[in-house]
């Protein structure tokens, strides 16, 4: 298949979908592949097998938790599925989720209805009202809540401290899908009482698809069901019995995705070297500049003020049409329902934002003119 546009020619505003692989991750994977090809197994496996422990250390450094509370995953969905199966939920117990969540944080919970678990899907006219409705719906039968730290539709960031404090006080398990937050905002799991926290590496971490990690609070781990049993989840086993590892690594299974682990480890090291505080400060500055730019071009967008991640959603009457128009000019965004979502990283150029806004204004003006002409 011939490639018409290389990544160097693209103005990317789709990091909330799948980001390009960072150079640090790319070089690390290239080295692994060279070693696997030239050295070969079993020796190369002895070299790279310990890197899953190194990954846990880097993720723990980023999130301020213990490495024993981290294990690698292949994606966010796997982590949410593990959470839905591992939590000790009984028939009649209630789980609260938000209706406009990305499917990764919805489908696994809906399946629990087959087990007699009450899954209440909270809907609202927007994410702000939906989150408030979720908090208002908490009752004595509520045993678990699962939400995204940042909503994929419009970048709304929930008040996790308020949510975590409420769940802790009421004995409710809290599961967080943090894929739209990790790598762009600081998260301190020593200060935030979360039971299970999952993140894919394909977005802002730029580690490529098929990568991710999961945190399980050490206080929660012993309460969870056995849901993944494989040689890597074992502390010991024989033909008659087994004992799981006393760490989150109990959710590993068999052969490791070594290229993915290598890429994600390199990505986490890169973030830690730059410092998440510096990255967050730059992202917040860019967020303000993006909103200012869109305002100057009179482009409507959803504004959540300080409660917003690295996502800004523009409100237009034909999201797919605008997306295709921008793509013709090598500007890449994502149509989501009734908005066009732009997402960015700390390295995003404000000049590229200016170009996106200019082209969007041009498309809106031409599109409105055509619509009026067609109507007449």
Short mmCIF file of C-alpha atoms in Angstrom, two decimals:
data_model
loop_
_atom_site.label_atom_id
_atom_site.label_comp_id
_atom_site.label_asym_id
_atom_site.label_seq_id
_atom_site.Cartn_x
_atom_site.Cartn_y
_atom_site.Cartn_z
CA UNK A 1 0.00 0.00 0.00
CA UNK A 2 1.50 3.35 -1.06
CA UNK A 3 1.76 6.05 1.59
CA UNK A 4 0.68 9.48 0.40
CA UNK A 5 1.60 11.47 3.50
CA UNK A 6 4.43 10.86 5.94
CA UNK A 7 4.16 11.75 9.58
CA UNK A 8 6.53 14.69 9.20
CA UNK A 9 3.99 16.29 6.84
CA UNK A 10 1.07 15.92 9.24
CA UNK A 11 -0.29 18.41 11.75
CA UNK A 12 -1.59 16.02 14.37
CA UNK A 13 -4.45 16.79 16.74
CA UNK A 14 -5.51 13.19 17.35
CA UNK A 15 -3.40 12.12 20.32
CA UNK A 16 -6.55 11.11 22.19
CA UNK A 17 -7.09 8.39 19.55
CA UNK A 18 -3.77 6.75 18.70
CA UNK A 19 -0.68 8.93 18.87
CA UNK A 20 2.41 8.52 16.73
CA UNK A 21 5.12 6.48 18.42
CA UNK A 22 7.69 8.62 20.20
CA UNK A 23 11.26 8.44 18.97
CA UNK A 24 12.43 7.10 22.34
CA UNK A 25 9.98 4.18 22.12
CA UNK A 26 10.77 3.57 18.46
CA UNK A 27 14.51 3.33 19.07
CA UNK A 28 14.02 1.00 22.03
CA UNK A 29 11.82 -1.37 20.01
CA UNK A 30 14.25 -1.29 17.08
CA UNK A 31 17.03 -2.35 19.44
CA UNK A 32 14.90 -5.15 20.85
CA UNK A 33 14.03 -6.43 17.37
CA UNK A 34 17.68 -6.32 16.33
CA UNK A 35 18.63 -8.28 19.44
CA UNK A 36 15.84 -10.80 18.99
CA UNK A 37 16.85 -11.35 15.36
CA UNK A 38 20.62 -11.48 15.83
CA UNK A 39 20.99 -13.00 19.31
CA UNK A 40 17.76 -14.96 19.37
CA UNK A 41 16.09 -16.96 22.11
CA UNK A 42 16.66 -18.09 24.77
CA UNK A 43 19.45 -15.58 25.52
CA UNK A 44 17.50 -12.53 24.34
CA UNK A 45 14.63 -13.49 26.64
CA UNK A 46 16.94 -13.51 29.65
CA UNK A 47 18.03 -10.01 28.64
CA UNK A 48 14.56 -8.52 28.25
CA UNK A 49 12.38 -10.56 30.61
CA UNK A 50 13.17 -8.36 33.66
CA UNK A 51 11.92 -5.23 31.88
CA UNK A 52 8.35 -5.77 33.08
CA UNK A 53 9.66 -5.07 36.59
CA UNK A 54 11.44 -1.95 35.31
CA UNK A 55 8.18 -0.82 33.69
CA UNK A 56 6.41 -1.17 37.04
CA UNK A 57 9.07 0.97 38.70
CA UNK A 58 8.77 3.77 36.11
CA UNK A 59 4.96 3.76 36.22
CA UNK A 60 5.09 3.81 40.02
CA UNK A 61 7.49 6.76 39.92
CA UNK A 62 5.10 8.66 37.65
CA UNK A 63 2.04 7.92 39.78
CA UNK A 64 3.68 7.95 43.23
CA UNK A 65 2.76 4.42 44.23
CA UNK A 66 4.64 1.16 44.90
CA UNK A 67 5.97 -0.93 41.97
CA UNK A 68 4.26 -3.99 43.44
CA UNK A 69 0.94 -2.26 42.69
CA UNK A 70 1.65 -2.09 38.92
CA UNK A 71 1.55 -4.64 36.14
CA UNK A 72 1.58 -4.31 32.37
CA UNK A 73 -1.48 -4.77 30.13
CA UNK A 74 -2.13 -4.92 26.43
CA UNK A 75 -4.73 -2.10 26.57
CA UNK A 76 -7.19 -0.20 28.73
CA UNK A 77 -10.06 -2.55 27.90
CA UNK A 78 -8.15 -5.50 29.36
CA UNK A 79 -7.73 -3.61 32.63
CA UNK A 80 -11.40 -2.66 32.88
CA UNK A 81 -12.39 -6.24 32.08
CA UNK A 82 -10.10 -7.53 34.83
CA UNK A 83 -11.64 -5.02 37.24
CA UNK A 84 -15.19 -6.05 36.36
CA UNK A 85 -14.39 -9.73 36.94
CA UNK A 86 -12.05 -9.36 39.91
CA UNK A 87 -14.16 -7.12 42.14
CA UNK A 88 -16.20 -9.24 44.60
CA UNK A 89 -19.60 -8.18 43.31
CA UNK A 90 -22.68 -10.22 44.18
CA UNK A 91 -26.16 -10.35 42.62
CA UNK A 92 -28.03 -7.23 43.72
CA UNK A 93 -24.88 -5.13 44.08
CA UNK A 94 -24.88 -1.93 42.02
CA UNK A 95 -22.19 -0.52 39.74
CA UNK A 96 -22.46 3.07 38.52
CA UNK A 97 -21.04 4.11 35.15
CA UNK A 98 -21.59 7.12 32.89
CA UNK A 99 -23.54 6.61 29.68
CA UNK A 100 -21.33 8.68 27.41
CA UNK A 101 -18.17 6.81 28.39
CA UNK A 102 -15.86 5.31 25.81
CA UNK A 103 -16.97 1.68 25.26
CA UNK A 104 -13.86 0.35 27.07
CA UNK A 105 -15.33 1.61 30.34
CA UNK A 106 -18.89 0.53 29.65
CA UNK A 107 -19.14 -2.82 27.88
CA UNK A 108 -17.39 -4.98 30.49
CA UNK A 109 -19.74 -3.63 33.15
CA UNK A 110 -22.85 -4.21 31.05
CA UNK A 111 -21.86 -7.88 30.83
CA UNK A 112 -22.08 -8.09 34.64
CA UNK A 113 -25.86 -7.85 34.35
CA UNK A 114 -25.78 -11.53 33.34
CA UNK A 115 -24.39 -12.23 36.82
CA UNK A 116 -27.24 -10.39 38.54
CA UNK A 117 -25.24 -7.24 39.19
CA UNK A 118 -27.24 -4.02 38.83
CA UNK A 119 -25.41 -1.79 36.36
CA UNK A 120 -26.85 1.73 36.41
CA UNK A 121 -25.86 3.85 33.44
CA UNK A 122 -25.98 7.55 34.32
CA UNK A 123 -26.93 9.89 31.50
CA UNK A 124 -26.95 13.65 31.34
CA UNK A 125 -27.22 16.42 28.79
CA UNK A 126 -23.48 16.93 29.18
CA UNK A 127 -20.60 15.40 31.13
CA UNK A 128 -20.78 17.95 33.94
CA UNK A 129 -24.41 17.12 34.68
CA UNK A 130 -23.82 13.40 34.15
CA UNK A 131 -21.04 13.35 36.74
CA UNK A 132 -23.16 15.24 39.24
CA UNK A 133 -26.04 12.86 38.55
CA UNK A 134 -23.70 9.95 39.21
CA UNK A 135 -22.74 11.39 42.59
CA UNK A 136 -26.40 11.97 43.42
CA UNK A 137 -27.29 8.38 42.48
CA UNK A 138 -24.96 6.77 45.04
CA UNK A 139 -26.97 4.66 47.49
CA UNK A 140 -26.33 1.90 50.04
CA UNK A 141 -26.54 -0.72 47.27
CA UNK A 142 -23.76 0.98 45.27
CA UNK A 143 -20.65 -1.20 45.55
CA UNK A 144 -18.50 0.05 42.67
CA UNK A 145 -18.09 3.11 40.46
CA UNK A 146 -16.09 3.17 37.23
CA UNK A 147 -15.35 6.42 35.41
CA UNK A 148 -12.81 7.97 33.08
CA UNK A 149 -10.56 10.56 34.67
CA UNK A 150 -10.92 12.61 31.48
CA UNK A 151 -13.86 12.12 29.15
CA UNK A 152 -12.98 11.23 25.57
CA UNK A 153 -15.84 13.28 24.08
CA UNK A 154 -14.95 16.76 25.33
CA UNK A 155 -12.02 16.53 27.74
CA UNK A 156 -14.09 17.03 30.89
CA UNK A 157 -12.07 16.04 33.96
CA UNK A 158 -14.08 14.79 36.88
CA UNK A 159 -13.33 15.86 40.45
CA UNK A 160 -11.48 12.67 41.33
CA UNK A 161 -10.56 13.80 44.83
CA UNK A 162 -14.24 14.36 45.67
CA UNK A 163 -15.22 11.07 44.05
CA UNK A 164 -12.42 9.08 45.73
CA UNK A 165 -13.17 10.58 49.15
CA UNK A 166 -16.87 9.74 48.77
CA UNK A 167 -16.12 6.16 47.69
CA UNK A 168 -13.65 5.66 50.54
CA UNK A 169 -16.13 6.93 53.13
CA UNK A 170 -18.94 4.72 51.80
CA UNK A 171 -16.91 1.57 51.16
CA UNK A 172 -17.36 1.72 47.38
CA UNK A 173 -14.77 0.29 45.01
CA UNK A 174 -13.44 2.94 42.61
CA UNK A 175 -12.12 2.06 39.15
CA UNK A 176 -10.51 4.74 36.99
CA UNK A 177 -9.85 4.65 33.24
CA UNK A 178 -6.97 7.12 33.08
CA UNK A 179 -5.84 6.74 29.48
CA UNK A 180 -6.80 10.36 28.65
CA UNK A 181 -4.92 11.75 31.66
CA UNK A 182 -1.67 9.85 32.23
CA UNK A 183 1.25 11.66 30.66
CA UNK A 184 -0.48 15.05 30.46
CA UNK A 185 -1.56 15.71 34.07
CA UNK A 186 -0.01 14.79 37.40
CA UNK A 187 -1.72 11.99 39.32
CA UNK A 188 -0.64 11.10 42.87
CA UNK A 189 -2.02 7.74 43.96
CA UNK A 190 -0.74 8.26 47.47
CA UNK A 191 -3.15 11.17 47.77
CA UNK A 192 -5.96 9.68 45.67
CA UNK A 193 -7.74 6.65 47.10
CA UNK A 194 -8.36 4.48 44.03
CA UNK A 195 -8.80 0.71 43.98
CA UNK A 196 -8.01 -0.06 40.33
CA UNK A 197 -6.46 2.36 37.84
CA UNK A 198 -5.82 1.43 34.21
CA UNK A 199 -4.08 3.14 31.32
CA UNK A 200 -3.20 2.32 27.72
CA UNK A 201 0.09 3.50 26.27
CA UNK A 202 -1.09 4.31 22.75
CA UNK A 203 -2.23 7.87 23.41
CA UNK A 204 -0.27 10.63 25.16
CA UNK A 205 2.51 8.27 26.28
CA UNK A 206 3.21 7.55 22.58
CA UNK A 207 4.25 3.96 23.21
CA UNK A 208 2.27 2.49 20.31
CA UNK A 209 -0.82 0.24 20.29
CA UNK A 210 -1.13 -2.91 22.37
CA UNK A 211 0.55 -1.45 25.46
CA UNK A 212 -0.66 -0.39 28.88
CA UNK A 213 -0.51 -0.93 32.62
CA UNK A 214 -2.76 -1.39 35.63
CA UNK A 215 -2.49 -0.27 39.26
CA UNK A 216 -4.23 -2.17 42.04
CA UNK A 217 -4.18 -0.69 45.51
CA UNK A 218 -2.37 -3.05 47.90
CA UNK A 219 -5.27 -2.69 50.36
CA UNK A 220 -7.65 -3.94 47.66
CA UNK A 221 -5.60 -6.75 46.16
CA UNK A 222 -6.44 -9.45 48.72
CA UNK A 223 -10.18 -8.86 48.28
CA UNK A 224 -10.19 -9.60 44.54
CA UNK A 225 -11.24 -12.76 42.72
CA UNK A 226 -8.78 -14.92 40.78
CA UNK A 227 -9.54 -14.04 37.16
CA UNK A 228 -6.25 -14.62 35.31
CA UNK A 229 -4.28 -17.74 36.11
CA UNK A 230 -1.07 -18.40 34.20
CA UNK A 231 2.53 -19.21 34.85
CA UNK A 232 3.44 -15.53 35.34
CA UNK A 233 0.67 -14.98 37.87
CA UNK A 234 2.01 -17.69 40.18
CA UNK A 235 3.97 -17.42 43.40
CA UNK A 236 4.09 -21.24 43.39
CA UNK A 237 2.13 -24.14 41.94
CA UNK A 238 2.16 -27.90 41.54
CA UNK A 239 -0.19 -30.47 40.06
CA UNK A 240 -2.67 -30.08 42.90
CA UNK A 241 -2.64 -26.41 43.91
CA UNK A 242 -1.36 -22.93 43.24
CA UNK A 243 -0.76 -19.64 45.03
CA UNK A 244 -0.95 -16.31 43.25
CA UNK A 245 1.73 -13.66 43.56
CA UNK A 246 1.04 -11.23 46.42
CA UNK A 247 1.39 -8.29 44.00
CA UNK A 248 -0.53 -6.86 41.04
CA UNK A 249 1.69 -9.07 38.84
CA UNK A 250 -0.82 -11.83 39.67
CA UNK A 251 -2.80 -10.45 36.70
CA UNK A 252 -0.08 -11.41 34.24
CA UNK A 253 -0.53 -14.67 32.39
CA UNK A 254 1.86 -16.23 29.88
CA UNK A 255 4.26 -15.10 27.16
CA UNK A 256 5.01 -11.41 27.47
CA UNK A 257 4.49 -8.80 24.77
CA UNK A 258 8.15 -7.84 24.96
CA UNK A 259 8.11 -5.23 22.15
CA UNK A 260 5.19 -3.51 23.87
CA UNK A 261 6.88 -3.62 27.27
CA UNK A 262 10.09 -2.22 25.78
CA UNK A 263 8.18 0.63 24.09
CA UNK A 264 6.09 1.53 27.15
CA UNK A 265 9.13 1.40 29.45
CA UNK A 266 10.97 3.84 27.18
CA UNK A 267 7.90 6.11 27.04
CA UNK A 268 7.49 6.18 30.82
CA UNK A 269 11.19 6.90 31.29
CA UNK A 270 10.89 9.80 28.86
CA UNK A 271 7.98 11.34 30.77
CA UNK A 272 9.78 10.92 34.09
CA UNK A 273 12.94 12.49 32.71
CA UNK A 274 11.02 15.54 31.46
CA UNK A 275 9.01 15.70 34.69
CA UNK A 276 5.23 15.48 34.76
CA UNK A 277 4.96 18.86 36.52
CA UNK A 278 6.71 20.60 33.62
CA UNK A 279 4.64 18.67 31.07
CA UNK A 280 1.40 19.58 32.85
CA UNK A 281 2.33 23.26 33.01
CA UNK A 282 3.06 23.35 29.29
CA UNK A 283 -0.17 21.51 28.48
CA UNK A 284 -2.25 23.94 30.51
CA UNK A 285 -0.58 26.85 28.75
CA UNK A 286 -1.33 25.30 25.36
CA UNK A 287 -4.93 24.61 26.38
CA UNK A 288 -5.43 28.29 27.16
CA UNK A 289 -3.78 29.33 23.88
CA UNK A 290 -5.93 26.90 21.87
CA UNK A 291 -9.12 28.24 23.42
CA UNK A 292 -7.98 31.79 22.76
CA UNK A 293 -7.19 30.97 19.14
CA UNK A 294 -10.56 29.31 18.53
CA UNK A 295 -12.30 32.26 20.15
CA UNK A 296 -10.48 34.72 17.85
CA UNK A 297 -11.68 32.76 14.82
CA UNK A 298 -15.23 32.63 16.26
CA UNK A 299 -15.25 28.82 16.36
CA UNK A 300 -17.62 27.41 18.99
CA UNK A 301 -16.17 24.79 21.34
CA UNK A 302 -16.97 23.08 24.64
CA UNK A 303 -15.18 24.85 27.46
CA UNK A 304 -14.78 23.23 30.87
CA UNK A 305 -12.40 25.82 32.23
CA UNK A 306 -9.85 24.32 34.61
CA UNK A 307 -11.67 20.98 34.58
CA UNK A 308 -10.34 20.01 31.16
CA UNK A 309 -7.64 17.72 29.84
CA UNK A 310 -5.78 17.86 26.53
CA UNK A 311 -9.00 17.71 24.51
CA UNK A 312 -11.00 20.55 22.99
CA UNK A 313 -14.14 19.70 21.04
CA UNK A 314 -15.36 22.08 18.33
CA UNK A 315 -19.11 22.29 17.70
CA UNK A 316 -19.93 22.20 13.99
CA UNK A 317 -22.92 20.94 12.03
CA UNK A 318 -20.97 18.38 9.95
CA UNK A 319 -18.08 16.89 11.96
CA UNK A 320 -17.15 14.33 9.31
CA UNK A 321 -17.17 16.98 6.59
CA UNK A 322 -14.82 19.25 8.52
CA UNK A 323 -12.56 16.32 9.41
CA UNK A 324 -12.22 15.34 5.76
CA UNK A 325 -11.57 18.95 4.74
CA UNK A 326 -8.81 19.33 7.33
CA UNK A 327 -7.27 16.02 6.28
CA UNK A 328 -6.96 17.33 2.72
CA UNK A 329 -4.67 19.98 4.23
CA UNK A 330 -2.73 17.41 6.31
CA UNK A 331 -4.44 18.44 9.55
CA UNK A 332 -5.70 15.43 11.50
CA UNK A 333 -8.53 15.59 14.05
CA UNK A 334 -11.27 13.16 15.10
CA UNK A 335 -15.06 13.40 14.59
CA UNK A 336 -16.88 12.25 17.75
CA UNK A 337 -20.67 12.18 17.56
CA UNK A 338 -21.64 15.85 17.01
CA UNK A 339 -18.22 17.47 17.57
CA UNK A 340 -14.76 17.56 16.05
CA UNK A 341 -12.25 16.67 18.72
CA UNK A 342 -8.75 18.08 18.72
CA UNK A 343 -6.22 16.66 21.16
CA UNK A 344 -2.62 17.69 21.68
CA UNK A 345 0.59 17.15 23.64
CA UNK A 346 3.11 19.47 25.25
CA UNK A 347 5.11 19.56 22.01
CA UNK A 348 2.18 20.76 19.88
CA UNK A 349 2.98 23.89 17.87
CA UNK A 350 0.74 26.91 18.37
CA UNK A 351 1.39 27.72 14.69
CA UNK A 352 -0.29 24.43 13.81
CA UNK A 353 -3.21 25.40 16.03
CA UNK A 354 -3.48 28.69 14.14
CA UNK A 355 -3.55 26.78 10.84
CA UNK A 356 -6.26 24.44 12.14
CA UNK A 357 -8.38 27.38 13.29
CA UNK A 358 -7.92 29.25 10.00
CA UNK A 359 -8.93 26.22 7.92
CA UNK A 360 -11.87 25.48 10.21
CA UNK A 361 -13.15 29.05 9.89
CA UNK A 362 -12.72 28.82 6.11
CA UNK A 363 -14.66 25.54 6.00
CA UNK A 364 -17.46 26.89 8.22
CA UNK A 365 -17.89 29.96 6.02
CA UNK A 366 -17.92 27.94 2.79
CA UNK A 367 -20.08 25.20 4.24
CA UNK A 368 -22.69 27.65 5.49
CA UNK A 369 -22.76 29.40 2.11
CA UNK A 370 -23.27 26.10 0.30
CA UNK A 371 -26.01 25.06 2.72
CA UNK A 372 -27.89 28.32 2.17
CA UNK A 373 -27.55 27.99 -1.62
CA UNK A 374 -28.74 24.38 -1.56
CA UNK A 375 -31.69 25.34 0.66
CA UNK A 376 -32.77 28.06 -1.76
#
